[in-house]
Structures are given as C-alpha cells and as structure tokens.
PDB file of C-alpha atoms in Angstrom:
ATOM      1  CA  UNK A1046       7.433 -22.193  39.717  1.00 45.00           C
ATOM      2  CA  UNK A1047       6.715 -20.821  36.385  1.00 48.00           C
ATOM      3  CA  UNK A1048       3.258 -19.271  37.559  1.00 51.00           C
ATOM      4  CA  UNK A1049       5.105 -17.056  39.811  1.00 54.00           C
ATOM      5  CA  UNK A1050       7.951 -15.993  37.390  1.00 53.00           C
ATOM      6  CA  UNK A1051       5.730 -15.267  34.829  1.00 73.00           C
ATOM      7  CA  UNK A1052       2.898 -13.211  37.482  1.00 84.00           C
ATOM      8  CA  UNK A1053       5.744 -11.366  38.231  1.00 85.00           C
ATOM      9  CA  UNK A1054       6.686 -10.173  35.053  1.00 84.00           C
ATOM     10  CA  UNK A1055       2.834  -9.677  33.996  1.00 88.00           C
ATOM     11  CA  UNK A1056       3.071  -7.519  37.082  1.00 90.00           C
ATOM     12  CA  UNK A1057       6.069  -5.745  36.210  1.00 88.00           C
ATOM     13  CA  UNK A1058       5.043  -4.965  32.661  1.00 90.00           C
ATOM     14  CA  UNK A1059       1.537  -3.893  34.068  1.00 91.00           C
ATOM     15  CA  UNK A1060       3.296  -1.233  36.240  1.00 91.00           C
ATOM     16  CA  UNK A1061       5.222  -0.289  33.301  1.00 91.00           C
ATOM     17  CA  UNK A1062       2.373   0.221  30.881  1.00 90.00           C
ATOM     18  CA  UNK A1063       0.330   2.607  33.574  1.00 92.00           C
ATOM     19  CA  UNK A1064       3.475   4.551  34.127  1.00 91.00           C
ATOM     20  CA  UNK A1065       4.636   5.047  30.391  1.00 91.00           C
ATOM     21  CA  UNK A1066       1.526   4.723  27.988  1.00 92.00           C
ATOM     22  CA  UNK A1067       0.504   8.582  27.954  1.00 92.00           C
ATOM     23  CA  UNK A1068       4.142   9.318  27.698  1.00 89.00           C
ATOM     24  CA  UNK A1069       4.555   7.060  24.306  1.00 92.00           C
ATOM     25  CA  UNK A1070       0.741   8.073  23.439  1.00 92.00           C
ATOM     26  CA  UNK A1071       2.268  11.486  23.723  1.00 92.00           C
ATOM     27  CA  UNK A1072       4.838  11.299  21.456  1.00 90.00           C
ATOM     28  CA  UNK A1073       3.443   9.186  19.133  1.00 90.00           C
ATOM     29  CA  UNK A1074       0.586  12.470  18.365  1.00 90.00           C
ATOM     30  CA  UNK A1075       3.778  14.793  18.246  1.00 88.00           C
ATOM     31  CA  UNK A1076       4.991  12.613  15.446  1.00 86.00           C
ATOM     32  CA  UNK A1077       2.210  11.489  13.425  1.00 84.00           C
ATOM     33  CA  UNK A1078      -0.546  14.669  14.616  1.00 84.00           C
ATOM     34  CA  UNK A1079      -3.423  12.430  14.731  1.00 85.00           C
ATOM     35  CA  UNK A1080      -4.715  11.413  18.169  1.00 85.00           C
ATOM     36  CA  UNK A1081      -6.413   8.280  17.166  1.00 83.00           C
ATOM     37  CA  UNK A1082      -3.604   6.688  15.634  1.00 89.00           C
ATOM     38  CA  UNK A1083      -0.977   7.822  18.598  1.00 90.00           C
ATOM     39  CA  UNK A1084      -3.212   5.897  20.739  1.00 91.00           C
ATOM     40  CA  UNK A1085      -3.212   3.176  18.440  1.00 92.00           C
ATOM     41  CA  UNK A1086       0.690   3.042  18.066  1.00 93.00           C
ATOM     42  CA  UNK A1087       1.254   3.161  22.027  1.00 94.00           C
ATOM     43  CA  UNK A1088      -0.426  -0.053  22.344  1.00 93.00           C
ATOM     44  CA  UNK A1089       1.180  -1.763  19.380  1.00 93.00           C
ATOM     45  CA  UNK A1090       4.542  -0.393  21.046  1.00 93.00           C
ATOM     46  CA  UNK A1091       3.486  -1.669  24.233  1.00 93.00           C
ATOM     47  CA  UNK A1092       2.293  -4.637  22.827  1.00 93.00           C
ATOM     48  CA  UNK A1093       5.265  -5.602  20.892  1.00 92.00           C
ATOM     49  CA  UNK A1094       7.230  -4.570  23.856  1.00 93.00           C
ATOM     50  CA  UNK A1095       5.418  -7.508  26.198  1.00 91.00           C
ATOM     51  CA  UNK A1096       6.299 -10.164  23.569  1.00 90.00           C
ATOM     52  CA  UNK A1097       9.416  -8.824  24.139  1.00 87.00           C
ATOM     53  CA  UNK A1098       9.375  -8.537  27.473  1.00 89.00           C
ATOM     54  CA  UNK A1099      12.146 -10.493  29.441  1.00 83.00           C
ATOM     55  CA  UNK A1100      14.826  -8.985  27.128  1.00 85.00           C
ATOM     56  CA  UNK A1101      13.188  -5.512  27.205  1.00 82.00           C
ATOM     57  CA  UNK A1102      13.196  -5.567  31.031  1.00 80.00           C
ATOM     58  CA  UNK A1103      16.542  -6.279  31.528  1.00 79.00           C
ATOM     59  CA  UNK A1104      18.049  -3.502  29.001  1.00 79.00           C
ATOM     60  CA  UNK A1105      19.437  -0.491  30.686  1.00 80.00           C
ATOM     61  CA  UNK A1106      16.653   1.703  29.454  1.00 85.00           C
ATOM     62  CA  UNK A1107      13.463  -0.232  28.829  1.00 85.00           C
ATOM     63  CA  UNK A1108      11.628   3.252  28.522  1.00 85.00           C
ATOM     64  CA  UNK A1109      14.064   4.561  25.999  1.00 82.00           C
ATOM     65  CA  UNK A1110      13.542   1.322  23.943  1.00 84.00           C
ATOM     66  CA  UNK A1111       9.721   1.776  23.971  1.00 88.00           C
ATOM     67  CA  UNK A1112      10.246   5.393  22.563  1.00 89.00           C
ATOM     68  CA  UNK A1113      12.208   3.467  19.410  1.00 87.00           C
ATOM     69  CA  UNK A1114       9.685   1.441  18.838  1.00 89.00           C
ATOM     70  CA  UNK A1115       7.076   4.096  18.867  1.00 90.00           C
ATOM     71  CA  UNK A1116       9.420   6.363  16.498  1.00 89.00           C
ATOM     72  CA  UNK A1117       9.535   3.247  13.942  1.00 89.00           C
ATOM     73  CA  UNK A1118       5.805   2.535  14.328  1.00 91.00           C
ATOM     74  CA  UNK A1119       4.915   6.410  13.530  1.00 90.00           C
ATOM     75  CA  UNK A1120       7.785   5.974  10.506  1.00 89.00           C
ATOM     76  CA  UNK A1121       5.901   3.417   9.223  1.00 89.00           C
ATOM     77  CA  UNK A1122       2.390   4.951   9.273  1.00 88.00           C
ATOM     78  CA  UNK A1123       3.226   8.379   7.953  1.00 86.00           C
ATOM     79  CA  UNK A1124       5.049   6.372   4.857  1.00 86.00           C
ATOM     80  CA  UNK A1125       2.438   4.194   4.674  1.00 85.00           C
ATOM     81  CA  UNK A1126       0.137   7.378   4.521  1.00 82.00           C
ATOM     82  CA  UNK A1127       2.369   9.081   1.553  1.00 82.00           C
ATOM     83  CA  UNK A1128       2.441   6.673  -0.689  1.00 81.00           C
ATOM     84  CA  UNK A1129      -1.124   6.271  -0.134  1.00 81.00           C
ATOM     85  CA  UNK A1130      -1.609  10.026  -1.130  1.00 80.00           C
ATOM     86  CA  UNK A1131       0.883   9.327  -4.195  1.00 78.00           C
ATOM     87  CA  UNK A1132      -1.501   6.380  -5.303  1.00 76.00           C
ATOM     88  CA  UNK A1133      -4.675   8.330  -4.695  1.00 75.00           C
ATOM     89  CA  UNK A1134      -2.379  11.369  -6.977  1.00 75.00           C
ATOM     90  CA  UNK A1135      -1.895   9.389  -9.558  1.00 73.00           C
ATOM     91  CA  UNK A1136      -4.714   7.885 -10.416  1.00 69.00           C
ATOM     92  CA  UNK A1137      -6.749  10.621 -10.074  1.00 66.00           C
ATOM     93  CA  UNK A1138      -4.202  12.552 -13.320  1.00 66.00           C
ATOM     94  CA  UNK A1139      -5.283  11.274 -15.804  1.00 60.00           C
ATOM     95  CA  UNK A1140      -6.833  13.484 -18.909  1.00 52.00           C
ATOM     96  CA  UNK A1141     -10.597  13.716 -19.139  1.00 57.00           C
ATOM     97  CA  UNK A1142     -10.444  13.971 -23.151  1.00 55.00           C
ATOM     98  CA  UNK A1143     -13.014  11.526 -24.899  1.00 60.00           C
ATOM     99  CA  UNK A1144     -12.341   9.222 -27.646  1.00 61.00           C
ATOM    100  CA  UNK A1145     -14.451   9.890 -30.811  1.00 68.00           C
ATOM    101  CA  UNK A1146     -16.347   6.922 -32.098  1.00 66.00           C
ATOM    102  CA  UNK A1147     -15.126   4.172 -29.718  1.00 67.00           C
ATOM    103  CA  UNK A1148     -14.636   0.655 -30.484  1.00 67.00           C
ATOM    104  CA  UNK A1149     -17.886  -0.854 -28.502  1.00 69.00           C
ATOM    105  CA  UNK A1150     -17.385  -4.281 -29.606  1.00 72.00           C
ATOM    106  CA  UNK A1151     -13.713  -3.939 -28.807  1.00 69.00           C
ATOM    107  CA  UNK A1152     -14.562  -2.315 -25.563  1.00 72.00           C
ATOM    108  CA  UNK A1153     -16.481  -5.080 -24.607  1.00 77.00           C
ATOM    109  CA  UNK A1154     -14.262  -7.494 -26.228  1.00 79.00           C
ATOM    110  CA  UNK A1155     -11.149  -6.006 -23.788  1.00 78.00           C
ATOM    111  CA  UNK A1156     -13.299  -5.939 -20.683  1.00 80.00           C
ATOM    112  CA  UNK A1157     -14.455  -9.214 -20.795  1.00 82.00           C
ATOM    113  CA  UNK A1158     -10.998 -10.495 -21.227  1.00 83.00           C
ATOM    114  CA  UNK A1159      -9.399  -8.210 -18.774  1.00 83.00           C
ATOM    115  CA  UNK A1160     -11.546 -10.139 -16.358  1.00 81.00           C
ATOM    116  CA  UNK A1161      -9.626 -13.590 -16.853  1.00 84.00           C
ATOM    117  CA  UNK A1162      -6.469 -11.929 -16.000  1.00 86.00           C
ATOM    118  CA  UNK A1163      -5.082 -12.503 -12.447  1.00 87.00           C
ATOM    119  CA  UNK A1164      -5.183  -8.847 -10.348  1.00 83.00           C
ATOM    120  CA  UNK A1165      -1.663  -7.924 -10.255  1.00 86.00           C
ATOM    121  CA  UNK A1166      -1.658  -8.186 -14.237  1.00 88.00           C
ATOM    122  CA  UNK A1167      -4.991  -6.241 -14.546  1.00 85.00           C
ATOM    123  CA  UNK A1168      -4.026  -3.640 -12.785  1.00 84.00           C
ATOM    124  CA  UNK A1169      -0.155  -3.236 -14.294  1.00 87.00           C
ATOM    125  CA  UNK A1170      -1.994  -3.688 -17.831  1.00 86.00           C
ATOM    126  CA  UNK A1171      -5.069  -1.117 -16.736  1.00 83.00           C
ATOM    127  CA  UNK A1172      -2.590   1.601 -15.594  1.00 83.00           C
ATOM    128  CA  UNK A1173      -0.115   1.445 -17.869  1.00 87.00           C
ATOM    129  CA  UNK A1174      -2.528   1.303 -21.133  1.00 82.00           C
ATOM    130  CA  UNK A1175      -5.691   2.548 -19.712  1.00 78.00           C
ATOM    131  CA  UNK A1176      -4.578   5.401 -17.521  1.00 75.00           C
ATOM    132  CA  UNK A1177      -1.202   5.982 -19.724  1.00 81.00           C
ATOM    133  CA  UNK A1178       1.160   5.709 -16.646  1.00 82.00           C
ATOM    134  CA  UNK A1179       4.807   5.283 -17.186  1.00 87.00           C
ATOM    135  CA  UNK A1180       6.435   2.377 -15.840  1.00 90.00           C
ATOM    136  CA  UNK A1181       7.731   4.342 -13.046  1.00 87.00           C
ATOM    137  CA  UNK A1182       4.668   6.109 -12.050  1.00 83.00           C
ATOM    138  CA  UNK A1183       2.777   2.501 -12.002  1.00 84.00           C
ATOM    139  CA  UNK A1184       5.181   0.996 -10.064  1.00 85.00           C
ATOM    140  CA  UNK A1185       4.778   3.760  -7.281  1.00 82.00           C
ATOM    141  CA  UNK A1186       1.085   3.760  -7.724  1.00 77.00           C
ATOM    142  CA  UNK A1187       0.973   0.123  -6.575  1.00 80.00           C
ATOM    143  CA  UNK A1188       4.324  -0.330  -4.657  1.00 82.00           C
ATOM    144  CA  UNK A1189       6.544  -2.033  -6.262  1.00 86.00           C
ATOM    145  CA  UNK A1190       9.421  -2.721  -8.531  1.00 92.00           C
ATOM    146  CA  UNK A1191       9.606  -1.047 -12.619  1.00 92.00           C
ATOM    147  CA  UNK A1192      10.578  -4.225 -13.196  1.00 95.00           C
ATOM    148  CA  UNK A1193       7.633  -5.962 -11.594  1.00 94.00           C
ATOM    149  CA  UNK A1194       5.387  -3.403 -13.725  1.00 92.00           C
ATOM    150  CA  UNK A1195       7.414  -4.333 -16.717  1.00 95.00           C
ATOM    151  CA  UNK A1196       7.031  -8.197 -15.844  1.00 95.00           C
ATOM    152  CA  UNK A1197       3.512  -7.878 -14.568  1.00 94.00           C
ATOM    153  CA  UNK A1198       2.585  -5.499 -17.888  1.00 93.00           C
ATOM    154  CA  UNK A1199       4.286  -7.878 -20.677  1.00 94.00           C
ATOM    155  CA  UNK A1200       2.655 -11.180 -19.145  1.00 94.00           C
ATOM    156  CA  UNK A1201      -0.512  -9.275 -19.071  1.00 91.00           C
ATOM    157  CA  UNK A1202      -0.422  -8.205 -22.916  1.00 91.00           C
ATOM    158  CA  UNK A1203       0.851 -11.787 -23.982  1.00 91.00           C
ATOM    159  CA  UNK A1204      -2.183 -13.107 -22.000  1.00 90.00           C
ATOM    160  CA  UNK A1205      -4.555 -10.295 -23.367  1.00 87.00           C
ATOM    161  CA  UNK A1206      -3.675 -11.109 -27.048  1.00 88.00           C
ATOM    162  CA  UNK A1207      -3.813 -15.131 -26.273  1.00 87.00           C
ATOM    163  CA  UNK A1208      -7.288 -14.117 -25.119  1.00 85.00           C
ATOM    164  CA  UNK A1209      -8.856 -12.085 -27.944  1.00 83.00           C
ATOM    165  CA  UNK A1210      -7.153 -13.777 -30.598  1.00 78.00           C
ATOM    166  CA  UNK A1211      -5.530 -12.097 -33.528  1.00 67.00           C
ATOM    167  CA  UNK A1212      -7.656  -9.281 -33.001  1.00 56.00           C
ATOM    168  CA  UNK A1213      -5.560  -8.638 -29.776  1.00 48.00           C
ATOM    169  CA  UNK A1214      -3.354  -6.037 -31.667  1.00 54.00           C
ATOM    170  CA  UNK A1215      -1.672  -3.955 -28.509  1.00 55.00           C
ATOM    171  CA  UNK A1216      -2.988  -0.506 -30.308  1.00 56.00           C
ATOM    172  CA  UNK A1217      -6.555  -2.111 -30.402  1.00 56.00           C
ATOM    173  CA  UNK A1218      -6.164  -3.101 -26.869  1.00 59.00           C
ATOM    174  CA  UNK A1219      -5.007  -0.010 -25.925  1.00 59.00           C
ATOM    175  CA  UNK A1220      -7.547   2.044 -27.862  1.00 59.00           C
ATOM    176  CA  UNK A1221     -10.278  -0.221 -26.288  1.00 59.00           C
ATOM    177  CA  UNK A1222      -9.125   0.642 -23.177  1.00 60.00           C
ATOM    178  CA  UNK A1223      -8.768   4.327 -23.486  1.00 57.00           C
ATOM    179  CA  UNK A1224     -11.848   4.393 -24.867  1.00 54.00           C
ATOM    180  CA  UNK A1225     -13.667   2.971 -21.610  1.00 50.00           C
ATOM    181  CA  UNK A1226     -11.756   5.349 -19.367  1.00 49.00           C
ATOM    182  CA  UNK A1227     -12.566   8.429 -21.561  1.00 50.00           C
ATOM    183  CA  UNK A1228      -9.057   9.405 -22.596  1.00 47.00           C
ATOM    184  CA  UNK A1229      -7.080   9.138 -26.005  1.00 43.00           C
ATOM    185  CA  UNK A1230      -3.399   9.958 -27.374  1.00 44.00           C
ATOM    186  CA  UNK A1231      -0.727   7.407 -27.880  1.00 43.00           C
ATOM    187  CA  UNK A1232       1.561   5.988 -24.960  1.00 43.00           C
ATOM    188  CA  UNK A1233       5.022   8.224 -24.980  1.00 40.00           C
ATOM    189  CA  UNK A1234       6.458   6.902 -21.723  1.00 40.00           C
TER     190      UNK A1234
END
C-alpha cells in the first residue's frame, strides 16, 4: 500500500518538475545572471522541494513556494559570491614596500613555528600581523566574528611566543613576518 502512495507522489512531483523547471531555471538566471548556476539552483530547489514533498503538494501554491526557495537559493549564492570578492579585495591590499635588511633567522624562526599553529590561528595571526589587517577587515576576510579574530589572534601570539621562546617578542614576530610578505610600518589598527 505504500508502493502505490509513494509511485504516486514520485509521479506527481515528476509532472511537476517537467512543467516548472525552465520556469525556476528562468528566474533563477534573472537573479543571479549566470546560466550555469540558475540551472544549478533549479535542481537544488526542486530537489529540496521533493524532500519536501507531501507538505509542498498540499500548500495552496506549490509553484509559488518553489519560486521562494529559488529566491533564497540565488540570495545565498550572490552573498556567498560578495564576500568572496571582499576576501579576494582584501588580501590582495596590502603595500608592496620591502623591508630593509630582514631578520632571516627570525624569518625562518616565525615560519617554522607558524606551522605548529592550528589554521584558524595561522591565518587570524598571518592577517592581522603579516598583512596588517584590522580586526574588522580580518574578520570579514575570513567570515567571522571581531571577536573570534581577537580570540583566534591573542591565542595565536600566546602560542607563537610559547613557541620561539623569549625571543618571541610580538614586534620581532611581527617584523619577521612583514619581512616574508615584503611589507613594513607598524600596526595602527
């Protein structure tokens, strides 16, 4: 008895998909502008619509709930591709000034030890001393809270400093660091 409830609602959902996919492939290009990815968010809508199903076939306007799921799958993707753009932004700003007479040893000393540190602490520690990022600007280069930056930065340092002993001065770190990337000047943010 199951068999045929559930062959008729593959059926129904089949019909429904042939008769509304260009429509939501449609308008999921008039939202987004790229053809690939409207094609792309159709069939997630449609396919999140089938898990769906028995609740989205018995609302009043199944088509008109397919269209808000589109809408909030194209939201998604176009922030998804802005804060990608910020990212890619902001880490391509930083200064191209050189650092005169760098700190080899120190270089080496910092890379070496940036290499025990867990990712999410590398790359707080990288961007904020390294690439001079504010708090702010790190936190929307990588998506998340200031105070995850702050949190993520401080454990980093403490870690950093544990690591290279009492050479691990912050301005030796940070001059290490700045010296790898290219850049110089002091940290004002």
């Amino acid at each position: 008895m199951g068999t045929v409830v559930d062959d008729a609602a593959s059926v129904e959902f089949r019909a429904f998909f042939e008769r509304h996919y260009a429509e939501l492939s449609r308008l999921a290009y008039l939202l987004t502008g790229e053809s690939d990815a409207a094609e792309d968010l159709a069939a997630d809508a449609l396919l999140a619509l089938w898990h769906r199903w028995d609740r989205v076939r018995a609302a009043d306007h199944p088509v008109a709930y397919a269209r808000g799921v589109v809408a909030n799958l194209a939201r998604t993707r176009i922030r998804s591709a802005v804060r990608e753009r910020r990212r890619i932004a902001l880490f391509w700003s930083h200064r191209e000034e050189r650092t005169e007479d760098p700190d080899v040893a120190g270089v080496v000393d910092v890379r070496e030890a940036l290499r025990g540190l867990p990712f999410r602490k590398r790359v707080c520690v990288v961007l904020r001393h390294a690439f001079d990022l504010s708090e702010k600007d790190t936190a929307l280069a990588l998506g998340v809270s200031v105070g995850t930056v702050k949190s993520q930065t401080s454990k980093g340092m403490a870690e950093l400093q544990r690591l290279l002993g009492p050479r691990g001065d912050p301005r030796r770190v940070h001059a290490a660091m700045a010296a790898r990337t290219g850049e110089s000047g002091g940290r004002n943010r």
